Tab-separated table of C-alpha atoms in Angstrom:
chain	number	residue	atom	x	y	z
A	1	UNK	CA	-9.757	-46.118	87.342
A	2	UNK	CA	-7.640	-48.877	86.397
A	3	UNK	CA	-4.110	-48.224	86.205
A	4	UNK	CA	-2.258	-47.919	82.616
A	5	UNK	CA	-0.032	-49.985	80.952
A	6	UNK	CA	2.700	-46.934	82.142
A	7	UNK	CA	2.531	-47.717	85.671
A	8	UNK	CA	5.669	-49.358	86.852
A	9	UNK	CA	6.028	-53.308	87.706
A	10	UNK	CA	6.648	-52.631	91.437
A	11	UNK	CA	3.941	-50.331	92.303
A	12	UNK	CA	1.058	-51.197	94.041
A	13	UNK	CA	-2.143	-51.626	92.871
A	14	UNK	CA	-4.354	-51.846	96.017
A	15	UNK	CA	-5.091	-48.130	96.353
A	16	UNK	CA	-6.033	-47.079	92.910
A	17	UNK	CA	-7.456	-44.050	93.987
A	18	UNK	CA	-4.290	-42.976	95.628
A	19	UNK	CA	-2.443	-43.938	92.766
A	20	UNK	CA	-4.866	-41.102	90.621
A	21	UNK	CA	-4.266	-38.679	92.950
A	22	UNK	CA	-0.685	-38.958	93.278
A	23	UNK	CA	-0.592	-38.821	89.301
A	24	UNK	CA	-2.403	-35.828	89.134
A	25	UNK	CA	-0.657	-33.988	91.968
A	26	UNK	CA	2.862	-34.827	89.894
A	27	UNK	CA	1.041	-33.695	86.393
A	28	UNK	CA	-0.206	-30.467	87.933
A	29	UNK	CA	3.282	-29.980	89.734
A	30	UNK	CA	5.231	-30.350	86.981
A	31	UNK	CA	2.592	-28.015	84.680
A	32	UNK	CA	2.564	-30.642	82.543
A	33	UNK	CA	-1.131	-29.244	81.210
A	34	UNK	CA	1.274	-26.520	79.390
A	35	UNK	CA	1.496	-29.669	77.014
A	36	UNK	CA	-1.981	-29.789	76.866
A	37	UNK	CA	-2.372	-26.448	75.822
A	38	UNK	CA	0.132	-26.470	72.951
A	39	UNK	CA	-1.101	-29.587	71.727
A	40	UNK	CA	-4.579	-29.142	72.011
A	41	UNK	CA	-5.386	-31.845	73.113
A	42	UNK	CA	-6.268	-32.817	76.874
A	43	UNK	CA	-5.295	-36.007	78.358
A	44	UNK	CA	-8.002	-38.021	80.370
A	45	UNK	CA	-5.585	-39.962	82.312
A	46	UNK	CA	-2.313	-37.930	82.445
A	47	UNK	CA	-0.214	-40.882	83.205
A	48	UNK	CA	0.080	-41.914	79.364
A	49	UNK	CA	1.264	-37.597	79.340
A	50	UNK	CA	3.874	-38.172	82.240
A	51	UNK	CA	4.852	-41.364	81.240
A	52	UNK	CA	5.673	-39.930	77.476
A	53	UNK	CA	8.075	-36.892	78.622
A	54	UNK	CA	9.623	-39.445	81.607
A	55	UNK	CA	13.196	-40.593	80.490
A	56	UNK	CA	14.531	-43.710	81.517
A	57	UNK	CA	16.917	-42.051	83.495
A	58	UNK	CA	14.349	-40.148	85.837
A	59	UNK	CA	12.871	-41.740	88.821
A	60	UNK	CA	10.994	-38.590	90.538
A	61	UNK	CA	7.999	-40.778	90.268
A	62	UNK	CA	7.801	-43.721	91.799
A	63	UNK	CA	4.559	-44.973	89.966
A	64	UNK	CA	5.337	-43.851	86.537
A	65	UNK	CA	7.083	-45.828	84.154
A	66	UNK	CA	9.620	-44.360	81.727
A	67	UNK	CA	8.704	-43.477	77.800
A	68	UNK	CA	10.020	-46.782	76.137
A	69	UNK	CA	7.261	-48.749	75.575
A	70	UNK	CA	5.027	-45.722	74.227
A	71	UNK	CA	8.140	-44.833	72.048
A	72	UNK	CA	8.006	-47.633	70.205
A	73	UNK	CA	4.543	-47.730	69.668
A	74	UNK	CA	4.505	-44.343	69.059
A	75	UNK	CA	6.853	-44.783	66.183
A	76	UNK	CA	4.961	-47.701	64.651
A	77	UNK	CA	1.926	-45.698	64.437
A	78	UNK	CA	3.521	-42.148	63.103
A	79	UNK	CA	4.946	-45.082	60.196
A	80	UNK	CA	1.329	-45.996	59.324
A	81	UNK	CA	-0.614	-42.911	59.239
A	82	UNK	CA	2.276	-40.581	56.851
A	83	UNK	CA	2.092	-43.833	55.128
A	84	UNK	CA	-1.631	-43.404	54.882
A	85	UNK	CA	-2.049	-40.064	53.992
A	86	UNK	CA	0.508	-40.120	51.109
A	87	UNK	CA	-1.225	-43.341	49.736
A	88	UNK	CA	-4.618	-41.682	50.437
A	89	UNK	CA	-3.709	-38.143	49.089
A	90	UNK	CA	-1.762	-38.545	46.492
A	91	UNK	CA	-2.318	-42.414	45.764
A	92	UNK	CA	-1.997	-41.758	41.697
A	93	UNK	CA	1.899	-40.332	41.814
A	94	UNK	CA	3.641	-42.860	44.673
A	95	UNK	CA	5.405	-46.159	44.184
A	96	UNK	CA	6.045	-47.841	47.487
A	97	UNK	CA	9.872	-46.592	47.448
A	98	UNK	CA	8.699	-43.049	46.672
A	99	UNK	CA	6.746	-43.441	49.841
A	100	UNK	CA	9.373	-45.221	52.079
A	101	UNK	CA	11.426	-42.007	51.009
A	102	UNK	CA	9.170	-39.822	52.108
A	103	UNK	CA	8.171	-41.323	55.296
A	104	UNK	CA	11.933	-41.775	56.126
A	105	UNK	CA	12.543	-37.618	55.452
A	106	UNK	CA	9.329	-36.716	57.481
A	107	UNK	CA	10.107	-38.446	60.228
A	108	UNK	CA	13.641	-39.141	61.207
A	109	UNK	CA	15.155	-38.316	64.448
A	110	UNK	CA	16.408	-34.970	63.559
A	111	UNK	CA	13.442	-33.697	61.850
A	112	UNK	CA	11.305	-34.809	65.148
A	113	UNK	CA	13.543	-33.418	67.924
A	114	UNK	CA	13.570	-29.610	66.094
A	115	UNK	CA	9.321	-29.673	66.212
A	116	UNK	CA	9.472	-30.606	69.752
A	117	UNK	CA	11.511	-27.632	70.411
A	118	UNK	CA	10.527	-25.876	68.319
A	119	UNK	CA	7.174	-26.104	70.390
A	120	UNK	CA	9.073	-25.545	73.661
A	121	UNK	CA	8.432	-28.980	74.533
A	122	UNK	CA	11.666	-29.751	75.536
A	123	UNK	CA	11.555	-28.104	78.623
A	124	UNK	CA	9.361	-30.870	80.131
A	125	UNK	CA	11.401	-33.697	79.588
A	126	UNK	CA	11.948	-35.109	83.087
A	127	UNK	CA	15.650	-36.870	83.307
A	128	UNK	CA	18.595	-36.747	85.394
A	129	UNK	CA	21.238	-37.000	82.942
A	130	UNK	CA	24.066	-34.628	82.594
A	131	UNK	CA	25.116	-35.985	79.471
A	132	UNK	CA	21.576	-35.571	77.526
A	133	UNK	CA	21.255	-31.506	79.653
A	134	UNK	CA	24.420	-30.592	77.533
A	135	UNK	CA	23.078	-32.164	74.903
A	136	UNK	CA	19.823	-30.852	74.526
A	137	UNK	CA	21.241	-27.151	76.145
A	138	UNK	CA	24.078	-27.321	72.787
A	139	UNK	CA	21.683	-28.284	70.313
A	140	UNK	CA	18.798	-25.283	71.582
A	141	UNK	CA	21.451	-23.193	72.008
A	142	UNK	CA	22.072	-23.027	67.989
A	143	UNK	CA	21.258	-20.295	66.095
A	144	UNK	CA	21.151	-21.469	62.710
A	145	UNK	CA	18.477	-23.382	63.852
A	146	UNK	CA	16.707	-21.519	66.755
A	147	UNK	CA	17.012	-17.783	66.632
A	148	UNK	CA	15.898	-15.903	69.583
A	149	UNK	CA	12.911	-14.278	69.995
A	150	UNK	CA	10.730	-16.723	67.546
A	151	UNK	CA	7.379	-18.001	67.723
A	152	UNK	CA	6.668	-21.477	67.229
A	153	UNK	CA	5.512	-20.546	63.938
A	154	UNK	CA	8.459	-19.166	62.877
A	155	UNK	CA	10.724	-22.115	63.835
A	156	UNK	CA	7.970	-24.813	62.133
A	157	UNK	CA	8.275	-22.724	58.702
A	158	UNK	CA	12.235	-22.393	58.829
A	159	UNK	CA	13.820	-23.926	55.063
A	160	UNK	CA	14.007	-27.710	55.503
A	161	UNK	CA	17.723	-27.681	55.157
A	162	UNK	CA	18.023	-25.369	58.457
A	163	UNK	CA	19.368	-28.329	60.468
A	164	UNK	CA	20.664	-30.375	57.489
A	165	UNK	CA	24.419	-30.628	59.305
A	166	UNK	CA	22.684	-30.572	63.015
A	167	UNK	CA	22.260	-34.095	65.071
A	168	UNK	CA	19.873	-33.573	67.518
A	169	UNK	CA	19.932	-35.508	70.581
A	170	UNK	CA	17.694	-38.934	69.970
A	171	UNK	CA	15.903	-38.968	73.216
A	172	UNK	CA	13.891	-35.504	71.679
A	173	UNK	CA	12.594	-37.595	68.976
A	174	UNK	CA	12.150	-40.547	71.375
A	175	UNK	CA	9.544	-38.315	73.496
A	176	UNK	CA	8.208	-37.026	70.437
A	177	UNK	CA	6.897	-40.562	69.168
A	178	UNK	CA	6.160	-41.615	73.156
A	179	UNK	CA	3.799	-38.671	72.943
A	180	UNK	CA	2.374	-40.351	69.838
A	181	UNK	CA	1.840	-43.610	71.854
A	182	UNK	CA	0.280	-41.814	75.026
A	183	UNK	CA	-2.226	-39.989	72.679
A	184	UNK	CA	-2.749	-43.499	70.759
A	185	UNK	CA	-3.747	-45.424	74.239
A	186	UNK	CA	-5.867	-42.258	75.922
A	187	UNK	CA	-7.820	-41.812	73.086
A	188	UNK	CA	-8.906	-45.315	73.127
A	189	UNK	CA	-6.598	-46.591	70.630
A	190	UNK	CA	-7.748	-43.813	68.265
A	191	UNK	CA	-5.760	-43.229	65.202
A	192	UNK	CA	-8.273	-40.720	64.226
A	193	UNK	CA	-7.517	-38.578	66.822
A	194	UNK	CA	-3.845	-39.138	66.683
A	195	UNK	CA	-3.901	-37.756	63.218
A	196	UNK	CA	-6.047	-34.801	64.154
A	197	UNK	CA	-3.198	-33.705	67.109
A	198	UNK	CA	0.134	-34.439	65.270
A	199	UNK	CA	-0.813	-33.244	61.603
A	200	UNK	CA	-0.430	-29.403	62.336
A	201	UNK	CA	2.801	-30.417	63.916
A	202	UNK	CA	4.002	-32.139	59.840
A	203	UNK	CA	1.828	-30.118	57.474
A	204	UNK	CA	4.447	-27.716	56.078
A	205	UNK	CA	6.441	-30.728	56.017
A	206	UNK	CA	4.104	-32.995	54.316
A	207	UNK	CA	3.773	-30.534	51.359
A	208	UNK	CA	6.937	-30.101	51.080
A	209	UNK	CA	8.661	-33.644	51.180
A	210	UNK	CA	5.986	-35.246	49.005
């Protein structure tokens, strides 16, 4: 298998095989297929998954590079497919600035960071920053925006001005787009299948906000 574009600069490429196995090993360690499973969607080389929830800060694997790269990707290609299905769905109603509006309410940091908690994604994000565990522990921690005892449901159909006065922490919305990018490259560089994973994630927010 040849290694992906997440692989850091100084590891070696010799044993590939060991390099899988490794990855793997770490994925299944760090139950990382919990992901998987609230996604639906399974990862056929978990690297792009690891890589995506791996802040820059975190070095507990030594072949796995951190989410930057796939972050910005990840945020180029969430741009261009809300872009697309507001042109595509409702192409008769939207100027260009009704869209930019749009695509700027959908999906700013904020707005990101509360569906990956809300679907207890947070919990994987590998880092070893004290500053981003208070962080993300005082923004959870919040009641006006998570009550206890939720489903993931629940928290995705909360009012849209629930967190209107909350900052989240940015590296929540950072892993949310580097998932974007990891899903992007497994798939093949599949926008299709993008769409299919992260559009349950935005619906109640898409017919909302447009």
């Amino acid at each position: 298998m040849e290694l992906p574009s997440v692989i850091r600069s100084n590891a070696t490429s010799d044993n590939q095989l060991q390099n899988h196995e490794i990855i793997n090993k770490f994925f299944f360690d760090q139950a990382f297929n919990e992901i998987e499973t609230k996604i639906q969607y399974v990862f056929q080389n978990k690297a792009y998954l690891i890589a995506a929830f791996t802040h820059p800060s975190n070095f507990s694997n030594p072949i796995i590079d951190s989410y930057e790269r796939l972050e910005f990707l990840g945020d180029a290609i969430l741009d261009f497919l809300v872009t697309r299905h507001v042109f595509v769905n409702y192409n008769e109603n939207m100027t260009p600035g009704r869209v930019t509006n749009i695509r700027q309410d959908l999906l700013n940091n904020d707005r990101l960071a509360y569906i990956l908690v809300a679907c207890g994604l947070h919990t994987k994000i590998l880092h070893n920053s004290p500053n981003l565990f208070d962080e993300i522990s005082s923004y959870i921690h919040n009641e006006n925006l998570f009550s206890k005892n939720q489903s993931t449901d629940q928290y995705l159909n909360k009012n849209l001005d629930q967190w209107a006065d909350s900052t989240a922490p940015k590296a929540l919305a950072d892993v949310f787009e580097a998932l974007v990018g990891a899903i992007f490259f497994d798939s093949g560089n599949s926008l299709e299948t993008v769409w299919q994973v992260i559009e349950p994630l935005l619906r109640k927010y898409l017919g909302i906000v447009v």
